[in-house]
């Protein structure tokens, strides 16, 4: 049965909930094993669920309690979900080029997800 727009939006909402908790087991269930990911403005890119979860854990250590907000604007086109939101947190340590320990960091983001079979296969952040 083909996935509906609502199915794809639900996958993204589960991802955001798991990211914000953080719930790494839930992230493993949502992310495809061969996911391709990037944050274009931060020069970060890679592939593989294990690597992405490792990166998320590293950012969680650097910005404990960091969050992604609810969707401001979004659209679904085929397998692609476009999502505008905000990311924010307070740095626990110096993060060169981003924030010093104790500083609040904030990003307005546009994210593009590719979703197939109830899993995220691509995750690209801009902002």
mmCIF file with all atom_site columns, C-alpha atoms in Angstrom:
data_model
loop_
_atom_site.group_PDB
_atom_site.id
_atom_site.type_symbol
_atom_site.label_atom_id
_atom_site.label_alt_id
_atom_site.label_comp_id
_atom_site.label_asym_id
_atom_site.label_entity_id
_atom_site.label_seq_id
_atom_site.pdbx_PDB_ins_code
_atom_site.Cartn_x
_atom_site.Cartn_y
_atom_site.Cartn_z
_atom_site.occupancy
_atom_site.B_iso_or_equiv
_atom_site.pdbx_formal_charge
_atom_site.auth_seq_id
_atom_site.auth_comp_id
_atom_site.auth_asym_id
_atom_site.auth_atom_id
_atom_site.pdbx_PDB_model_num
ATOM 1   C CA . UNK A 1 1   ? 0.000  0.000  0.000  1.00 0.00 ? 1   UNK A CA 1
ATOM 2   C CA . UNK A 1 2   ? 1.496  3.385  -0.973 1.00 0.00 ? 2   UNK A CA 1
ATOM 3   C CA . UNK A 1 3   ? 2.415  5.800  1.775  1.00 0.00 ? 3   UNK A CA 1
ATOM 4   C CA . UNK A 1 4   ? 0.232  8.876  2.084  1.00 0.00 ? 4   UNK A CA 1
ATOM 5   C CA . UNK A 1 5   ? 1.401  12.415 2.788  1.00 0.00 ? 5   UNK A CA 1
ATOM 6   C CA . UNK A 1 6   ? 0.116  11.945 6.345  1.00 0.00 ? 6   UNK A CA 1
ATOM 7   C CA . UNK A 1 7   ? 2.205  8.765  6.724  1.00 0.00 ? 7   UNK A CA 1
ATOM 8   C CA . UNK A 1 8   ? 5.346  10.667 5.708  1.00 0.00 ? 8   UNK A CA 1
ATOM 9   C CA . UNK A 1 9   ? 4.560  13.597 8.008  1.00 0.00 ? 9   UNK A CA 1
ATOM 10  C CA . UNK A 1 10  ? 4.023  11.137 10.871 1.00 0.00 ? 10  UNK A CA 1
ATOM 11  C CA . UNK A 1 11  ? 7.511  9.651  10.288 1.00 0.00 ? 11  UNK A CA 1
ATOM 12  C CA . UNK A 1 12  ? 9.022  13.140 10.500 1.00 0.00 ? 12  UNK A CA 1
ATOM 13  C CA . UNK A 1 13  ? 7.107  13.927 13.702 1.00 0.00 ? 13  UNK A CA 1
ATOM 14  C CA . UNK A 1 14  ? 8.344  10.649 15.257 1.00 0.00 ? 14  UNK A CA 1
ATOM 15  C CA . UNK A 1 15  ? 11.884 11.644 14.281 1.00 0.00 ? 15  UNK A CA 1
ATOM 16  C CA . UNK A 1 16  ? 11.566 15.082 15.902 1.00 0.00 ? 16  UNK A CA 1
ATOM 17  C CA . UNK A 1 17  ? 10.109 13.557 19.070 1.00 0.00 ? 17  UNK A CA 1
ATOM 18  C CA . UNK A 1 18  ? 12.940 10.983 19.252 1.00 0.00 ? 18  UNK A CA 1
ATOM 19  C CA . UNK A 1 19  ? 15.569 13.658 18.529 1.00 0.00 ? 19  UNK A CA 1
ATOM 20  C CA . UNK A 1 20  ? 14.270 15.984 21.258 1.00 0.00 ? 20  UNK A CA 1
ATOM 21  C CA . UNK A 1 21  ? 13.983 13.339 24.020 1.00 0.00 ? 21  UNK A CA 1
ATOM 22  C CA . UNK A 1 22  ? 16.632 11.950 22.950 1.00 0.00 ? 22  UNK A CA 1
ATOM 23  C CA . UNK A 1 23  ? 15.498 8.392  22.230 1.00 0.00 ? 23  UNK A CA 1
ATOM 24  C CA . UNK A 1 24  ? 18.279 6.710  20.263 1.00 0.00 ? 24  UNK A CA 1
ATOM 25  C CA . UNK A 1 25  ? 16.436 3.377  19.958 1.00 0.00 ? 25  UNK A CA 1
ATOM 26  C CA . UNK A 1 26  ? 13.510 5.183  18.296 1.00 0.00 ? 26  UNK A CA 1
ATOM 27  C CA . UNK A 1 27  ? 15.952 6.983  15.991 1.00 0.00 ? 27  UNK A CA 1
ATOM 28  C CA . UNK A 1 28  ? 17.355 3.605  14.909 1.00 0.00 ? 28  UNK A CA 1
ATOM 29  C CA . UNK A 1 29  ? 13.839 2.463  13.982 1.00 0.00 ? 29  UNK A CA 1
ATOM 30  C CA . UNK A 1 30  ? 13.137 5.603  11.928 1.00 0.00 ? 30  UNK A CA 1
ATOM 31  C CA . UNK A 1 31  ? 16.445 6.024  10.077 1.00 0.00 ? 31  UNK A CA 1
ATOM 32  C CA . UNK A 1 32  ? 17.292 3.788  7.125  1.00 0.00 ? 32  UNK A CA 1
ATOM 33  C CA . UNK A 1 33  ? 20.522 1.846  7.561  1.00 0.00 ? 33  UNK A CA 1
ATOM 34  C CA . UNK A 1 34  ? 22.021 3.501  4.462  1.00 0.00 ? 34  UNK A CA 1
ATOM 35  C CA . UNK A 1 35  ? 20.745 7.028  5.175  1.00 0.00 ? 35  UNK A CA 1
ATOM 36  C CA . UNK A 1 36  ? 22.603 9.912  3.513  1.00 0.00 ? 36  UNK A CA 1
ATOM 37  C CA . UNK A 1 37  ? 22.761 13.074 5.615  1.00 0.00 ? 37  UNK A CA 1
ATOM 38  C CA . UNK A 1 38  ? 24.174 16.582 5.559  1.00 0.00 ? 38  UNK A CA 1
ATOM 39  C CA . UNK A 1 39  ? 24.037 20.000 7.134  1.00 0.00 ? 39  UNK A CA 1
ATOM 40  C CA . UNK A 1 40  ? 24.988 22.164 4.182  1.00 0.00 ? 40  UNK A CA 1
ATOM 41  C CA . UNK A 1 41  ? 25.820 25.349 6.105  1.00 0.00 ? 41  UNK A CA 1
ATOM 42  C CA . UNK A 1 42  ? 27.916 23.540 8.725  1.00 0.00 ? 42  UNK A CA 1
ATOM 43  C CA . UNK A 1 43  ? 30.003 21.462 6.304  1.00 0.00 ? 43  UNK A CA 1
ATOM 44  C CA . UNK A 1 44  ? 28.801 18.171 7.751  1.00 0.00 ? 44  UNK A CA 1
ATOM 45  C CA . UNK A 1 45  ? 27.861 15.229 5.568  1.00 0.00 ? 45  UNK A CA 1
ATOM 46  C CA . UNK A 1 46  ? 28.004 11.474 5.679  1.00 0.00 ? 46  UNK A CA 1
ATOM 47  C CA . UNK A 1 47  ? 26.123 8.248  5.309  1.00 0.00 ? 47  UNK A CA 1
ATOM 48  C CA . UNK A 1 48  ? 24.928 5.381  7.427  1.00 0.00 ? 48  UNK A CA 1
ATOM 49  C CA . UNK A 1 49  ? 22.572 5.223  10.402 1.00 0.00 ? 49  UNK A CA 1
ATOM 50  C CA . UNK A 1 50  ? 25.385 4.396  12.834 1.00 0.00 ? 50  UNK A CA 1
ATOM 51  C CA . UNK A 1 51  ? 27.387 7.475  11.815 1.00 0.00 ? 51  UNK A CA 1
ATOM 52  C CA . UNK A 1 52  ? 24.373 9.783  11.953 1.00 0.00 ? 52  UNK A CA 1
ATOM 53  C CA . UNK A 1 53  ? 23.351 8.581  15.413 1.00 0.00 ? 53  UNK A CA 1
ATOM 54  C CA . UNK A 1 54  ? 26.957 9.034  16.561 1.00 0.00 ? 54  UNK A CA 1
ATOM 55  C CA . UNK A 1 55  ? 26.831 12.634 15.270 1.00 0.00 ? 55  UNK A CA 1
ATOM 56  C CA . UNK A 1 56  ? 23.511 13.254 17.030 1.00 0.00 ? 56  UNK A CA 1
ATOM 57  C CA . UNK A 1 57  ? 24.951 11.904 20.300 1.00 0.00 ? 57  UNK A CA 1
ATOM 58  C CA . UNK A 1 58  ? 27.977 14.182 19.926 1.00 0.00 ? 58  UNK A CA 1
ATOM 59  C CA . UNK A 1 59  ? 25.714 17.217 19.384 1.00 0.00 ? 59  UNK A CA 1
ATOM 60  C CA . UNK A 1 60  ? 23.564 16.147 22.330 1.00 0.00 ? 60  UNK A CA 1
ATOM 61  C CA . UNK A 1 61  ? 26.676 16.140 24.532 1.00 0.00 ? 61  UNK A CA 1
ATOM 62  C CA . UNK A 1 62  ? 27.707 19.563 23.224 1.00 0.00 ? 62  UNK A CA 1
ATOM 63  C CA . UNK A 1 63  ? 24.157 20.980 23.463 1.00 0.00 ? 63  UNK A CA 1
ATOM 64  C CA . UNK A 1 64  ? 22.274 19.004 26.131 1.00 0.00 ? 64  UNK A CA 1
ATOM 65  C CA . UNK A 1 65  ? 18.558 19.707 25.948 1.00 0.00 ? 65  UNK A CA 1
ATOM 66  C CA . UNK A 1 66  ? 18.781 21.025 22.383 1.00 0.00 ? 66  UNK A CA 1
ATOM 67  C CA . UNK A 1 67  ? 15.489 20.907 20.519 1.00 0.00 ? 67  UNK A CA 1
ATOM 68  C CA . UNK A 1 68  ? 13.898 21.140 17.130 1.00 0.00 ? 68  UNK A CA 1
ATOM 69  C CA . UNK A 1 69  ? 10.608 23.045 17.185 1.00 0.00 ? 69  UNK A CA 1
ATOM 70  C CA . UNK A 1 70  ? 7.302  22.121 15.640 1.00 0.00 ? 70  UNK A CA 1
ATOM 71  C CA . UNK A 1 71  ? 6.995  22.633 11.898 1.00 0.00 ? 71  UNK A CA 1
ATOM 72  C CA . UNK A 1 72  ? 6.498  26.273 10.878 1.00 0.00 ? 72  UNK A CA 1
ATOM 73  C CA . UNK A 1 73  ? 5.843  25.471 7.224  1.00 0.00 ? 73  UNK A CA 1
ATOM 74  C CA . UNK A 1 74  ? 6.109  22.275 5.281  1.00 0.00 ? 74  UNK A CA 1
ATOM 75  C CA . UNK A 1 75  ? 5.151  20.387 2.175  1.00 0.00 ? 75  UNK A CA 1
ATOM 76  C CA . UNK A 1 76  ? 5.187  16.843 0.856  1.00 0.00 ? 76  UNK A CA 1
ATOM 77  C CA . UNK A 1 77  ? 6.010  16.121 -2.778 1.00 0.00 ? 77  UNK A CA 1
ATOM 78  C CA . UNK A 1 78  ? 6.231  12.429 -3.609 1.00 0.00 ? 78  UNK A CA 1
ATOM 79  C CA . UNK A 1 79  ? 8.801  10.870 -1.259 1.00 0.00 ? 79  UNK A CA 1
ATOM 80  C CA . UNK A 1 80  ? 10.158 14.278 -0.192 1.00 0.00 ? 80  UNK A CA 1
ATOM 81  C CA . UNK A 1 81  ? 9.133  16.218 2.920  1.00 0.00 ? 81  UNK A CA 1
ATOM 82  C CA . UNK A 1 82  ? 10.204 19.867 3.163  1.00 0.00 ? 82  UNK A CA 1
ATOM 83  C CA . UNK A 1 83  ? 10.145 21.242 6.717  1.00 0.00 ? 83  UNK A CA 1
ATOM 84  C CA . UNK A 1 84  ? 10.916 24.701 8.115  1.00 0.00 ? 84  UNK A CA 1
ATOM 85  C CA . UNK A 1 85  ? 11.575 24.876 11.860 1.00 0.00 ? 85  UNK A CA 1
ATOM 86  C CA . UNK A 1 86  ? 14.031 26.137 14.482 1.00 0.00 ? 86  UNK A CA 1
ATOM 87  C CA . UNK A 1 87  ? 16.868 24.379 16.249 1.00 0.00 ? 87  UNK A CA 1
ATOM 88  C CA . UNK A 1 88  ? 18.209 25.709 19.550 1.00 0.00 ? 88  UNK A CA 1
ATOM 89  C CA . UNK A 1 89  ? 20.230 24.861 22.600 1.00 0.00 ? 89  UNK A CA 1
ATOM 90  C CA . UNK A 1 90  ? 22.838 26.070 25.066 1.00 0.00 ? 90  UNK A CA 1
ATOM 91  C CA . UNK A 1 91  ? 26.411 24.953 24.493 1.00 0.00 ? 91  UNK A CA 1
ATOM 92  C CA . UNK A 1 92  ? 27.930 22.886 27.310 1.00 0.00 ? 92  UNK A CA 1
ATOM 93  C CA . UNK A 1 93  ? 31.376 23.219 25.730 1.00 0.00 ? 93  UNK A CA 1
ATOM 94  C CA . UNK A 1 94  ? 33.012 25.480 23.173 1.00 0.00 ? 94  UNK A CA 1
ATOM 95  C CA . UNK A 1 95  ? 31.875 24.466 19.683 1.00 0.00 ? 95  UNK A CA 1
ATOM 96  C CA . UNK A 1 96  ? 34.219 26.292 17.271 1.00 0.00 ? 96  UNK A CA 1
ATOM 97  C CA . UNK A 1 97  ? 32.398 28.407 14.721 1.00 0.00 ? 97  UNK A CA 1
ATOM 98  C CA . UNK A 1 98  ? 29.072 27.893 16.480 1.00 0.00 ? 98  UNK A CA 1
ATOM 99  C CA . UNK A 1 99  ? 28.948 28.814 20.179 1.00 0.00 ? 99  UNK A CA 1
ATOM 100 C CA . UNK A 1 100 ? 31.089 29.132 23.282 1.00 0.00 ? 100 UNK A CA 1
ATOM 101 C CA . UNK A 1 101 ? 30.251 27.202 26.462 1.00 0.00 ? 101 UNK A CA 1
ATOM 102 C CA . UNK A 1 102 ? 27.195 28.757 28.111 1.00 0.00 ? 102 UNK A CA 1
ATOM 103 C CA . UNK A 1 103 ? 26.032 30.560 24.964 1.00 0.00 ? 103 UNK A CA 1
ATOM 104 C CA . UNK A 1 104 ? 22.649 29.930 23.407 1.00 0.00 ? 104 UNK A CA 1
ATOM 105 C CA . UNK A 1 105 ? 22.715 28.839 19.784 1.00 0.00 ? 105 UNK A CA 1
ATOM 106 C CA . UNK A 1 106 ? 19.800 29.189 17.397 1.00 0.00 ? 106 UNK A CA 1
ATOM 107 C CA . UNK A 1 107 ? 19.272 28.178 13.780 1.00 0.00 ? 107 UNK A CA 1
ATOM 108 C CA . UNK A 1 108 ? 16.345 28.754 11.471 1.00 0.00 ? 108 UNK A CA 1
ATOM 109 C CA . UNK A 1 109 ? 16.361 25.595 9.401  1.00 0.00 ? 109 UNK A CA 1
ATOM 110 C CA . UNK A 1 110 ? 14.919 24.155 6.240  1.00 0.00 ? 110 UNK A CA 1
ATOM 111 C CA . UNK A 1 111 ? 15.142 20.391 6.181  1.00 0.00 ? 111 UNK A CA 1
ATOM 112 C CA . UNK A 1 112 ? 14.567 18.028 3.293  1.00 0.00 ? 112 UNK A CA 1
ATOM 113 C CA . UNK A 1 113 ? 13.743 14.414 4.131  1.00 0.00 ? 113 UNK A CA 1
ATOM 114 C CA . UNK A 1 114 ? 13.326 11.548 1.675  1.00 0.00 ? 114 UNK A CA 1
ATOM 115 C CA . UNK A 1 115 ? 11.003 8.911  3.121  1.00 0.00 ? 115 UNK A CA 1
ATOM 116 C CA . UNK A 1 116 ? 10.375 5.465  1.732  1.00 0.00 ? 116 UNK A CA 1
ATOM 117 C CA . UNK A 1 117 ? 8.897  2.446  3.450  1.00 0.00 ? 117 UNK A CA 1
ATOM 118 C CA . UNK A 1 118 ? 8.321  4.349  6.682  1.00 0.00 ? 118 UNK A CA 1
ATOM 119 C CA . UNK A 1 119 ? 12.019 5.224  7.089  1.00 0.00 ? 119 UNK A CA 1
ATOM 120 C CA . UNK A 1 120 ? 14.100 8.290  6.422  1.00 0.00 ? 120 UNK A CA 1
ATOM 121 C CA . UNK A 1 121 ? 16.623 7.642  3.629  1.00 0.00 ? 121 UNK A CA 1
ATOM 122 C CA . UNK A 1 122 ? 17.955 11.192 3.246  1.00 0.00 ? 122 UNK A CA 1
ATOM 123 C CA . UNK A 1 123 ? 18.169 14.091 5.717  1.00 0.00 ? 123 UNK A CA 1
ATOM 124 C CA . UNK A 1 124 ? 19.548 17.439 4.524  1.00 0.00 ? 124 UNK A CA 1
ATOM 125 C CA . UNK A 1 125 ? 19.568 20.533 6.745  1.00 0.00 ? 125 UNK A CA 1
ATOM 126 C CA . UNK A 1 126 ? 20.039 24.105 5.551  1.00 0.00 ? 126 UNK A CA 1
ATOM 127 C CA . UNK A 1 127 ? 20.365 26.961 8.025  1.00 0.00 ? 127 UNK A CA 1
#
